[in-house]
Amino acid sequence: MSETSLRDIRLQKLARMRELGHDPYSIEKWEITDTAAGLKEKFELDREVSFAGRIRAPRVMGKAGFADLTDSDEKIQIYIRKDTAGDLAWELYNLVDIGDHVGVRGKLFVTKTGEKSIAVQEFVPLSKSLEPIPYGHEKDGQIFSGLTDQEVRYRHRHLDLLCVPESRKRLIQRAQVVSAVRRFFDDIGYLEVETPLLQLNAGGAAARTFSTHYNAYEQDVKLRISLELYLKRLIVGDLPKVYEIGRVFRNEGVSNRHNPEFTLLEFYEAYVNLETMMARVEDCFRFVAQRVFGTTELAGIDFGKPWHRLDLLGAIEQHTGLTAEDLTDKERAIARARELDVPAKAIAAGGFIDLNADRNLGGLIEKLLEVFIEPTLQEPTFVVGYPIETSPLAKKDPANPRMTRRFEGYVMGREVCNAFSEINDPIDQRERFEQQVSERERGDDEAHPMDEEFIYALEGGMPPTGGCGIGLDRMAMLLTGAEHIREILLFPFMKPESTEADA
RNA sequence: GGGCUUGUAGCUCAGCGGUAGAGCAGCGGCCUUUUAAGCCGUUGGUCGAGGGUUCAAAUCCCUCCGGGCCCA
């Protein structure tokens, strides 16, 4: 049967319902005395109930029939007889399809086979589903067939939510993760704030931007790539504990861990150092795991325990032999890396390093981190001490001015957070930005732009401050075991489907 | 961006040079305690799009458009 005629048949049924004086789309409300789960839990024979849900698995036999009705998380069986519900209700029952919403009133009873059910006295269609919902067949709690096409699942998420229980559960958990994070920071005295998405000078991260245009001011504007700079301006304004959970936009490719817009948490706290930031991260993961999943042990990781601490340069020396001394100068670092057979070691570690690649010393150090260290960080671990070139907003390490007071957290080999002691010296910050601007002039379109407004704010005096960012999508992926970022985004960005116009 | 793979009925899939198939859904019939209801009958497809090879293309080749996995 073609798509149109399936739809046409349903339209005909809708027309018939209207003839009978029951336009489902005209109904505004239906009393719900119980949820499906509640009906089964607190089952009382012969109790009068009123319930609404979607029709699934209608089974008609002669002048009686069964169907399952599902509410948001459970199903309950209904039983309708022509003689007790009446001719009108019986005809309406025969006009509903899988996926229609209906309201019922009736009495609870148990069938011969022991199924708790509603004996329907009143049956009212509340909405018609014109397009079939691709429910699978369910037996013993297992779904057969159903919706498996991932493209359809992502493009038409309502079908995924209706037809793929694991996906439904995961997406709900993702929402609960965000909610729990918010609760965590509220509970420890942070203020949740909102800062602009539309910015003249998108900064705070190394990323390409999206551009748009503000007509009223004839002004080109960018979508933000981080929350950082505005939040620190609030710290200067003596709001000493602030956080924001917000969407940021990075103009980069799509992968199983990248979507062009994603949800970022950033939190800033005055008068605290990296140790406090680490404790916040540990506490946050522990709180969220416990609150959403009821356990601190997820995916084989115990978030109840403190995370490991690892010095970046020390770890590089351990894996490659390159000392902190070797890594003070790019030429020297490359020469020593050749002597120590670092490219061969990289291949042995399952990675690849091209010593001739165009990058600065900081880039080389981060490459060494990526190849030799990240894959080994299965247990939650903070890697501490990042090179200055790649950390233009982090305080210099007094013990090694080539490095910064910055850490990243890793779990199961993947980065989950990025934190530093924020630069509060406006002179230092200006120099860092100037360095970034020269990188940008050399063609690095991810380098940080100058931001005079931000520096002006720092000149107002910012207290020593710890700051941290956590990608909440990746956090949700980690906690739910999702392998693809699209599994925890309700509406991931999808390429437009081709149309006839393209041909 | 590169490699591999995939797109066939509303859904899940088979067919891989010779008249487009199955299960479920749908439609019609029987059936007043079924539950993947059952039994009988039956409708439904520009085989992702375009081009090519061939007597003949869902099937082989090319291009394009989606999706997935791996790599960058």
Coordinates of C-alpha atoms (C1' of nucleotides) in Angstrom, one line a residue:
Chain A
M1 CA 0.0 0.0 0.0
S2 CA 1.4 3.3 -1.0
E3 CA 2.2 6.0 1.6
T4 CA -0.7 8.1 0.4
S5 CA -3.3 5.5 0.7
L6 CA -2.3 4.4 4.2
R7 CA -2.7 8.0 5.1
D8 CA -6.0 8.3 3.0
I9 CA -7.5 5.4 4.9
R10 CA -6.7 7.1 8.2
L11 CA -8.2 10.3 6.9
Q12 CA -11.3 8.5 6.0
K13 CA -11.6 7.0 9.5
L14 CA -11.1 10.5 10.9
A15 CA -13.9 11.8 8.7
R16 CA -16.2 9.0 9.9
M17 CA -15.3 9.9 13.6
R18 CA -16.4 13.4 12.8
E19 CA -19.7 12.2 11.3
L20 CA -20.3 10.4 14.6
G21 CA -19.8 13.6 16.4
H22 CA -16.4 12.8 17.8
D23 CA -13.7 14.9 16.2
P24 CA -10.6 13.8 18.1
Y25 CA -8.8 17.0 17.3
S26 CA -11.5 19.1 18.9
I27 CA -11.0 17.6 22.4
E28 CA -9.0 19.7 24.9
K29 CA -8.6 17.5 28.0
W30 CA -9.1 14.1 29.5
E31 CA -9.0 13.3 33.1
I32 CA -6.2 11.0 34.1
T33 CA -6.7 9.4 37.5
D34 CA -3.7 7.0 37.3
T35 CA -0.5 6.3 35.4
A36 CA -0.3 2.9 33.7
A37 CA 2.5 1.9 36.1
G38 CA 0.4 3.2 39.1
L39 CA -2.6 1.2 38.0
K40 CA -0.6 -2.0 38.1
E41 CA 1.2 -1.2 41.3
K42 CA -1.9 -0.2 43.3
F43 CA -4.4 -2.4 41.6
E44 CA -7.9 -2.5 43.1
L45 CA -10.5 -4.7 41.5
D46 CA -13.5 -2.8 40.2
R47 CA -12.0 0.6 40.9
E48 CA -13.2 3.2 38.5
V49 CA -10.4 4.8 36.6
S50 CA -9.9 7.3 33.8
F51 CA -6.8 7.0 31.6
A52 CA -5.4 8.2 28.3
G53 CA -2.7 6.9 26.1
R54 CA -1.6 5.7 22.7
I55 CA -3.2 2.7 21.1
R56 CA -0.8 -0.2 20.5
A57 CA -1.6 -3.8 19.5
P58 CA -5.3 -3.6 19.0
R59 CA -6.9 -7.1 18.9
V60 CA -10.5 -7.2 17.7
M61 CA -12.6 -10.3 18.0
G62 CA -16.1 -10.1 16.8
K63 CA -17.9 -7.8 19.1
A64 CA -15.2 -7.3 21.7
G65 CA -11.6 -6.4 21.6
F66 CA -8.4 -5.7 23.5
A67 CA -5.7 -3.1 23.0
D68 CA -2.7 -1.9 24.9
L69 CA -2.6 1.8 25.8
T70 CA 0.8 3.3 26.6
D71 CA 1.4 6.5 28.6
S72 CA 4.8 8.0 28.9
D73 CA 6.5 4.9 30.3
E74 CA 4.2 1.9 30.7
K75 CA 1.3 0.2 29.1
I76 CA -2.0 -1.0 30.4
Q77 CA -4.5 -3.3 28.6
I78 CA -8.0 -2.2 27.9
Y79 CA -10.9 -4.5 27.1
I80 CA -14.0 -3.2 25.3
R81 CA -17.2 -5.0 24.6
K82 CA -19.9 -3.8 22.2
D83 CA -22.7 -4.7 24.6
T84 CA -21.3 -2.9 27.7
A85 CA -19.5 0.1 26.0
G86 CA -22.3 0.7 23.5
D87 CA -22.6 0.9 19.7
L88 CA -21.0 4.3 19.4
A89 CA -17.9 3.5 21.5
W90 CA -17.6 0.2 19.6
E91 CA -17.6 1.9 16.2
L92 CA -15.0 4.4 17.4
Y93 CA -12.9 1.6 18.7
N94 CA -13.0 0.1 15.2
L95 CA -11.9 3.4 13.7
V96 CA -8.7 3.9 15.8
D97 CA -5.3 2.9 14.5
I98 CA -2.0 2.1 16.1
G99 CA -0.6 5.3 17.4
D100 CA -3.9 7.1 18.0
H101 CA -4.4 8.7 21.4
V102 CA -7.6 7.7 23.2
G103 CA -9.2 8.4 26.5
V104 CA -11.0 5.7 28.4
R105 CA -13.0 5.4 31.5
G106 CA -13.8 2.0 33.1
K107 CA -13.3 -0.5 35.9
L108 CA -10.2 -2.4 36.7
F109 CA -10.4 -6.2 36.3
V110 CA -8.1 -9.2 35.7
T111 CA -8.4 -11.3 32.6
K112 CA -8.5 -15.1 32.5
T113 CA -4.8 -15.0 31.6
G114 CA -4.1 -12.8 34.7
E115 CA -3.5 -9.5 32.9
K116 CA -4.5 -6.4 34.9
S117 CA -6.8 -4.5 32.6
I118 CA -9.4 -1.8 32.2
A119 CA -13.0 -2.8 31.2
V120 CA -14.0 0.1 29.1
Q121 CA -17.3 1.9 29.6
E122 CA -16.4 5.1 27.8
F123 CA -14.0 5.3 24.8
V124 CA -13.0 8.6 23.2
P125 CA -10.5 9.2 20.5
L126 CA -8.3 12.2 21.5
S127 CA -6.0 12.4 18.4
K128 CA -5.5 10.6 15.1
S129 CA -2.1 9.5 14.0
L130 CA -2.2 10.0 10.2
E131 CA 1.3 8.6 9.7
P132 CA 1.9 5.1 11.0
I133 CA 4.2 4.8 14.0
P134 CA 6.7 2.1 13.3
Y135 CA 6.3 0.2 16.6
G136 CA 8.0 -3.1 16.7
H137 CA 6.4 -6.2 18.0
E138 CA 6.9 -6.8 21.6
K139 CA 7.1 -10.1 23.3
D140 CA 8.4 -10.8 26.7
G141 CA 9.7 -7.3 26.9
Q142 CA 11.8 -7.8 23.7
I143 CA 11.3 -5.7 20.6
F144 CA 11.3 -7.4 17.3
S145 CA 11.8 -5.3 14.1
G146 CA 10.7 -1.8 15.0
L147 CA 12.7 1.2 14.1
T148 CA 16.4 0.4 13.4
D149 CA 17.3 3.0 10.7
Q150 CA 19.6 5.4 12.5
E151 CA 19.0 8.1 10.0
V152 CA 15.3 8.0 10.6
R153 CA 15.9 7.8 14.4
Y154 CA 18.0 11.0 14.3
R155 CA 15.9 13.0 11.7
H156 CA 12.5 12.1 13.2
R157 CA 13.3 11.9 16.9
H158 CA 9.6 11.6 17.9
L159 CA 9.6 8.2 16.2
D160 CA 12.8 7.1 18.0
L161 CA 11.3 8.2 21.3
L162 CA 8.2 6.2 20.6
C163 CA 9.8 3.1 19.2
V164 CA 13.2 2.6 20.7
P165 CA 13.0 2.3 24.5
E166 CA 16.7 2.3 25.1
S167 CA 17.0 5.5 23.2
R168 CA 14.1 7.1 25.1
K169 CA 15.7 6.1 28.4
R170 CA 19.1 7.5 27.4
L171 CA 17.8 10.8 26.2
I172 CA 15.8 11.2 29.4
Q173 CA 18.9 10.4 31.4
R174 CA 20.8 13.1 29.4
A175 CA 18.2 15.7 30.5
Q176 CA 18.5 14.4 34.1
V177 CA 22.3 14.7 33.9
V178 CA 22.0 18.4 33.0
S179 CA 19.4 18.9 35.7
A180 CA 21.6 17.2 38.3
V181 CA 24.7 19.3 37.3
R182 CA 22.6 22.4 37.9
R183 CA 21.4 21.1 41.2
F184 CA 25.0 20.3 42.2
F185 CA 26.2 23.9 41.6
D186 CA 23.1 25.5 43.1
D187 CA 23.6 23.4 46.3
I188 CA 27.2 24.6 46.8
G189 CA 26.3 28.3 46.4
Y190 CA 27.0 29.0 42.8
L191 CA 24.9 31.5 40.9
E192 CA 23.6 30.4 37.5
V193 CA 23.9 33.1 34.9
E194 CA 23.2 33.6 31.2
T195 CA 25.7 35.4 28.9
P196 CA 25.3 36.4 25.2
L197 CA 25.2 34.0 22.4
L198 CA 25.6 36.7 19.8
Q199 CA 29.1 38.2 20.1
L200 CA 31.2 40.6 18.1
N201 CA 34.4 38.9 19.2
A202 CA 33.8 35.2 19.9
G203 CA 36.6 34.0 22.2
G204 CA 37.5 31.8 25.1
A205 CA 38.4 28.8 23.0
A206 CA 40.4 27.8 20.0
A207 CA 37.7 27.2 17.3
R208 CA 36.3 28.6 14.1
T209 CA 33.0 30.5 14.4
F210 CA 29.6 30.7 12.8
S211 CA 28.7 34.1 11.5
T212 CA 25.4 35.8 11.2
H213 CA 24.1 39.3 10.7
Y214 CA 22.2 41.7 12.9
N215 CA 20.0 43.8 10.6
A216 CA 19.1 46.7 13.0
Y217 CA 22.7 47.6 13.5
E218 CA 23.9 46.4 10.1
Q219 CA 26.5 44.5 12.1
D220 CA 28.0 41.1 11.4
V221 CA 28.0 39.0 14.6
K222 CA 29.3 35.6 15.6
L223 CA 27.9 32.8 17.6
R224 CA 29.8 32.1 20.8
I225 CA 32.4 29.3 21.0
S226 CA 32.7 29.4 24.8
L227 CA 31.3 31.0 27.9
E228 CA 34.6 31.9 29.4
L229 CA 35.3 35.6 28.9
Y230 CA 31.9 36.9 30.0
L231 CA 31.8 34.7 33.1
K232 CA 35.2 36.1 34.2
R233 CA 33.9 39.6 33.8
L234 CA 31.3 38.6 36.3
I235 CA 34.0 37.4 38.7
V236 CA 35.6 40.9 38.3
G237 CA 32.1 42.2 39.2
D238 CA 32.4 40.4 42.6
L239 CA 30.1 37.6 41.7
P240 CA 32.5 35.1 43.2
K241 CA 30.9 31.8 42.2
V242 CA 29.1 31.7 38.8
Y243 CA 28.3 29.0 36.4
E244 CA 26.5 28.8 33.0
I245 CA 25.1 25.8 31.1
G246 CA 24.7 26.9 27.5
R247 CA 24.9 26.1 23.9
V248 CA 28.1 27.0 22.1
F249 CA 28.8 26.7 18.3
R250 CA 32.0 25.6 16.7
N251 CA 32.4 25.6 13.0
E252 CA 34.1 22.2 12.6
G253 CA 33.4 18.8 11.2
V254 CA 30.9 16.2 12.5
S255 CA 32.1 13.0 14.1
N256 CA 30.9 10.6 16.7
R257 CA 32.1 13.1 19.3
H258 CA 31.4 16.4 17.5
N259 CA 28.2 18.3 16.8
P260 CA 28.4 21.9 15.5
E261 CA 26.4 23.1 18.5
F262 CA 26.8 21.5 21.9
T263 CA 26.1 22.2 25.6
L264 CA 28.9 23.5 27.7
L265 CA 29.1 23.9 31.4
E266 CA 31.6 26.4 32.7
F267 CA 32.1 27.4 36.3
Y268 CA 34.3 30.0 37.9
E269 CA 35.2 30.5 41.6
A270 CA 37.2 33.2 43.1
Y271 CA 40.0 32.6 45.5
V272 CA 40.5 28.9 44.7
N273 CA 43.3 27.0 43.0
L274 CA 43.4 23.9 40.8
E275 CA 43.0 21.5 43.7
T276 CA 39.6 23.0 44.5
M277 CA 38.6 22.8 40.8
M278 CA 39.6 19.1 40.8
A279 CA 37.5 18.6 43.9
R280 CA 34.5 20.3 42.2
V281 CA 34.9 18.0 39.2
E282 CA 35.1 14.9 41.3
D283 CA 32.2 15.9 43.4
C284 CA 30.1 16.8 40.4
F285 CA 30.6 13.5 38.7
R286 CA 29.9 11.6 41.9
F287 CA 26.8 13.6 42.6
V288 CA 25.4 13.3 39.1
A289 CA 26.1 9.5 38.8
Q290 CA 24.5 8.9 42.2
R291 CA 21.5 11.1 41.5
V292 CA 20.7 10.0 38.0
F293 CA 21.9 6.4 38.0
G294 CA 21.7 5.6 41.6
T295 CA 25.3 4.4 41.8
T296 CA 28.7 5.9 41.5
E297 CA 29.9 2.9 39.5
L298 CA 29.2 3.3 35.8
A299 CA 30.9 1.8 32.7
G300 CA 33.3 0.0 34.9
I301 CA 34.5 3.3 36.5
D302 CA 34.0 4.1 40.2
F303 CA 33.2 7.8 40.4
G304 CA 33.1 7.5 44.1
K305 CA 36.9 7.5 44.3
P306 CA 39.3 10.4 43.9
W307 CA 40.7 10.8 40.4
H308 CA 44.4 10.2 39.7
R309 CA 46.8 13.1 39.3
L310 CA 49.4 13.1 36.6
D311 CA 52.1 15.7 35.8
L312 CA 52.1 16.1 32.0
L313 CA 55.8 16.6 31.5
G314 CA 56.6 13.8 33.9
A315 CA 54.3 11.4 32.1
I316 CA 55.8 12.3 28.7
E317 CA 59.3 11.6 30.1
Q318 CA 58.1 8.3 31.4
H319 CA 56.7 7.2 28.0
T320 CA 59.2 8.8 25.6
G321 CA 62.3 9.6 27.5
L322 CA 61.9 13.3 26.6
T323 CA 62.7 15.4 29.7
A324 CA 61.3 18.7 30.7
E325 CA 64.6 20.2 29.7
D326 CA 64.3 18.7 26.2
L327 CA 60.9 20.3 25.9
T328 CA 62.0 23.9 26.5
D329 CA 63.0 24.5 22.8
K330 CA 61.3 23.2 19.7
E331 CA 64.5 22.4 17.7
R332 CA 66.0 20.7 20.6
A333 CA 62.8 18.7 21.3
I334 CA 62.7 17.5 17.7
A335 CA 66.4 16.5 17.7
R336 CA 66.0 14.6 21.0
A337 CA 62.8 13.0 19.8
R338 CA 64.7 11.6 16.7
E339 CA 67.5 10.3 18.9
L340 CA 65.0 8.6 21.2
D341 CA 63.0 7.0 18.2
V342 CA 59.8 8.8 19.3
P343 CA 58.1 8.3 16.0
A344 CA 58.7 4.5 16.2
K345 CA 57.5 4.5 19.8
A346 CA 54.4 6.4 18.6
I347 CA 53.6 3.7 16.1
A348 CA 54.2 1.0 18.7
A349 CA 51.7 2.9 20.9
G350 CA 49.2 2.8 18.1
G351 CA 49.6 6.4 17.0
F352 CA 51.5 8.5 14.6
I353 CA 53.8 11.6 15.1
D354 CA 55.2 13.6 12.2
L355 CA 58.1 15.5 13.6
N356 CA 58.2 17.8 10.6
A357 CA 54.6 18.8 10.9
D358 CA 54.0 22.6 11.1
R359 CA 53.3 23.2 14.8
N360 CA 54.9 25.1 17.7
L361 CA 56.5 23.4 20.8
G362 CA 53.2 23.5 22.7
G363 CA 51.5 21.7 19.8
L364 CA 54.2 19.0 19.8
I365 CA 53.7 18.5 23.6
E366 CA 50.0 18.2 23.2
K367 CA 50.6 15.7 20.3
L368 CA 52.8 13.6 22.6
L369 CA 50.0 13.7 25.2
E370 CA 47.5 12.6 22.7
V371 CA 49.6 9.7 21.3
F372 CA 51.3 8.4 24.4
I373 CA 49.2 9.3 27.4
E374 CA 45.6 9.8 26.6
P375 CA 45.0 6.1 25.6
T376 CA 46.4 5.0 29.0
L377 CA 44.0 7.1 31.0
Q378 CA 41.1 4.7 31.5
E379 CA 40.6 5.5 35.2
P380 CA 39.6 9.1 35.9
T381 CA 42.8 11.2 35.8
F382 CA 43.7 14.8 35.9
V383 CA 46.6 15.7 33.7
V384 CA 48.3 18.8 35.1
G385 CA 50.5 21.4 33.5
Y386 CA 49.9 22.5 29.8
P387 CA 52.2 24.4 27.5
I388 CA 51.8 28.2 27.3
E389 CA 51.2 28.4 23.5
T390 CA 48.0 26.3 23.7
S391 CA 46.8 27.9 27.0
P392 CA 46.3 31.7 26.4
L393 CA 44.0 32.2 29.3
A394 CA 45.8 30.2 32.0
K395 CA 48.3 31.5 34.6
K396 CA 51.9 30.8 34.0
D397 CA 53.5 28.2 36.3
P398 CA 55.9 30.1 38.5
A399 CA 58.2 27.0 38.5
N400 CA 58.3 26.8 34.7
P401 CA 57.1 29.9 32.8
R402 CA 56.8 27.8 29.5
M403 CA 54.0 25.9 31.2
T404 CA 50.6 26.9 32.7
R405 CA 48.5 26.1 35.8
R406 CA 46.0 24.1 33.8
F407 CA 44.7 20.6 33.9
E408 CA 42.4 18.4 31.9
G409 CA 40.4 15.5 33.2
Y410 CA 40.3 12.2 31.3
V411 CA 38.1 9.2 31.6
M412 CA 38.3 6.1 29.5
G413 CA 40.9 7.8 27.3
R414 CA 38.7 10.8 26.5
E415 CA 38.9 14.4 27.7
V416 CA 36.0 15.3 30.0
C417 CA 37.1 18.7 31.4
N418 CA 39.5 21.6 31.0
A419 CA 40.4 23.8 33.9
F420 CA 42.9 26.5 34.9
S421 CA 43.9 29.1 37.3
E422 CA 42.7 32.1 35.3
I423 CA 45.1 34.8 34.3
N424 CA 44.2 37.9 36.3
D425 CA 47.2 40.0 35.3
P426 CA 45.9 42.2 32.5
I427 CA 49.4 42.8 31.1
D428 CA 50.1 39.1 30.8
Q429 CA 46.7 38.6 29.3
R430 CA 47.4 41.3 26.6
E431 CA 50.7 39.6 25.8
R432 CA 49.0 36.2 25.4
F433 CA 46.4 37.7 23.1
E434 CA 49.0 39.4 21.1
Q435 CA 50.8 36.1 20.7
Q436 CA 47.5 34.6 19.5
V437 CA 46.9 37.4 17.1
S438 CA 50.2 36.8 15.4
E439 CA 49.4 33.0 15.2
R440 CA 46.1 34.1 13.5
E441 CA 48.0 36.3 11.1
R442 CA 50.1 33.3 10.2
G443 CA 46.9 31.5 9.2
D444 CA 45.7 29.7 12.3
D445 CA 42.0 30.6 12.1
E446 CA 41.4 29.0 15.5
A447 CA 43.8 31.3 17.3
H448 CA 42.3 33.6 19.9
P449 CA 41.4 37.2 18.8
M450 CA 42.3 40.3 20.8
D451 CA 39.5 41.3 23.2
E452 CA 40.0 44.8 24.6
E453 CA 36.7 44.7 26.5
F454 CA 37.9 41.7 28.4
I455 CA 41.3 43.2 29.2
Y456 CA 39.5 46.4 30.3
A457 CA 37.5 44.2 32.8
L458 CA 40.7 42.5 34.1
E459 CA 42.2 45.9 34.7
G460 CA 39.3 46.5 37.1
G461 CA 41.0 43.7 39.2
M462 CA 40.0 40.1 39.1
P463 CA 40.7 38.0 42.2
P464 CA 42.7 34.8 41.8
T465 CA 40.1 32.5 40.2
G466 CA 39.7 28.9 39.3
G467 CA 37.7 28.0 36.2
C468 CA 36.6 24.8 34.5
G469 CA 34.6 23.7 31.5
I470 CA 32.8 20.4 31.0
G471 CA 31.2 19.3 27.7
L472 CA 27.9 18.0 29.0
D473 CA 27.1 16.0 25.9
R474 CA 30.3 14.1 26.4
M475 CA 29.6 13.8 30.1
A476 CA 26.3 12.3 29.2
M477 CA 27.8 10.0 26.7
L478 CA 30.3 8.7 29.2
L479 CA 27.7 8.2 31.9
T480 CA 25.1 6.5 29.6
G481 CA 27.7 4.5 27.6
A482 CA 26.6 6.2 24.3
E483 CA 29.2 5.7 21.5
H484 CA 27.9 8.5 19.4
I485 CA 27.1 12.1 20.4
R486 CA 23.9 11.9 18.3
E487 CA 22.6 9.4 20.8
I488 CA 22.4 12.0 23.5
L489 CA 21.4 15.0 21.5
L490 CA 17.6 15.1 20.9
F491 CA 18.1 16.8 17.5
P492 CA 21.6 16.4 16.2
F493 CA 22.6 18.4 13.2
M494 CA 22.0 16.4 10.0
K495 CA 22.9 17.2 6.5
P496 CA 19.8 18.2 4.5
E497 CA 18.4 15.3 2.5
S498 CA 18.8 15.8 -1.3
T499 CA 15.7 17.1 -3.1
E500 CA 14.7 17.0 -6.8
A501 CA 15.9 20.6 -7.0
D502 CA 19.5 19.4 -6.6
A503 CA 19.3 17.2 -9.7
Chain B
rG1 C1' 39.0 15.1 3.6
rG2 C1' 40.5 9.3 2.9
rG3 C1' 39.1 3.9 3.3
rC4 C1' 35.3 0.3 4.0
rU5 C1' 30.1 -0.3 4.0
rU6 C1' 25.0 0.7 3.3
rG7 C1' 20.1 2.8 0.8
rU8 C1' 14.4 -2.7 -2.1
rA9 C1' 6.6 -2.1 0.4
rG10 C1' 4.5 2.0 6.2
rC11 C1' 8.4 -1.1 9.4
rU12 C1' 12.2 -5.3 9.5
rC13 C1' 14.7 -7.7 5.7
rA14 C1' 15.7 -11.4 1.5
rG15 C1' 16.8 -11.3 -3.7
rC16 C1' 22.8 -9.7 -6.4
rG17 C1' 22.1 -10.3 -14.9
rG18 C1' 16.3 -13.2 -17.0
rU19 C1' 8.4 -11.3 -15.3
rA20 C1' 10.2 -7.5 -7.8
rG21 C1' 9.6 -11.3 -2.7
rA22 C1' 8.6 -12.7 2.8
rG23 C1' 7.1 -11.5 7.8
rC24 C1' 4.6 -7.7 10.4
rA25 C1' 1.4 -3.4 9.4
rG26 C1' -2.9 -2.1 6.1
rC27 C1' -7.7 -3.6 3.7
rG28 C1' -12.1 -7.3 3.5
rG29 C1' -14.5 -11.7 6.0
rC30 C1' -15.3 -15.0 10.7
rC31 C1' -14.6 -14.6 15.8
rU32 C1' -17.6 -11.2 23.0
rU33 C1' -11.2 -12.8 28.0
rU34 C1' -7.0 -11.8 23.8
rU35 C1' -1.9 -10.4 24.6
rA36 C1' 3.6 -10.8 18.6
rA37 C1' -4.6 -13.2 19.1
rG38 C1' -6.0 -16.8 15.4
rC39 C1' -8.1 -18.6 10.6
rC40 C1' -9.4 -17.3 5.3
rG41 C1' -8.8 -13.8 1.4
rU42 C1' -6.3 -9.4 -0.4
rU43 C1' -3.9 -4.4 -1.7
rG44 C1' 0.7 -2.3 -1.8
rG45 C1' 7.2 -0.8 -5.0
rU46 C1' 10.1 4.9 -10.6
rC47 C1' 14.4 -1.3 -5.9
rG48 C1' 18.1 6.7 -3.0
rA49 C1' 18.9 10.1 -7.8
rG50 C1' 21.1 10.5 -12.6
rG51 C1' 24.0 8.4 -16.5
rG52 C1' 26.4 4.1 -18.9
rU53 C1' 27.3 -1.4 -20.3
rU54 C1' 23.8 -5.3 -22.0
rC55 C1' 18.9 -8.5 -26.1
rA56 C1' 17.8 -7.9 -20.8
rA57 C1' 19.9 -4.1 -14.7
rA58 C1' 17.3 -3.9 -8.0
rU59 C1' 21.7 -6.9 -9.5
rC60 C1' 27.6 -4.9 -13.3
rC61 C1' 30.3 0.2 -14.1
rC62 C1' 30.5 5.8 -13.3
rU63 C1' 28.8 10.3 -10.9
rC64 C1' 25.9 12.5 -7.3
rC65 C1' 22.8 12.6 -2.5
rG66 C1' 21.9 10.5 2.4
rG67 C1' 23.3 7.0 6.5
rG68 C1' 26.9 3.9 9.4
rC69 C1' 32.0 2.3 10.9
rC70 C1' 37.2 3.3 10.9
rC71 C1' 41.1 6.9 10.0
rA72 C1' 42.7 12.2 9.5

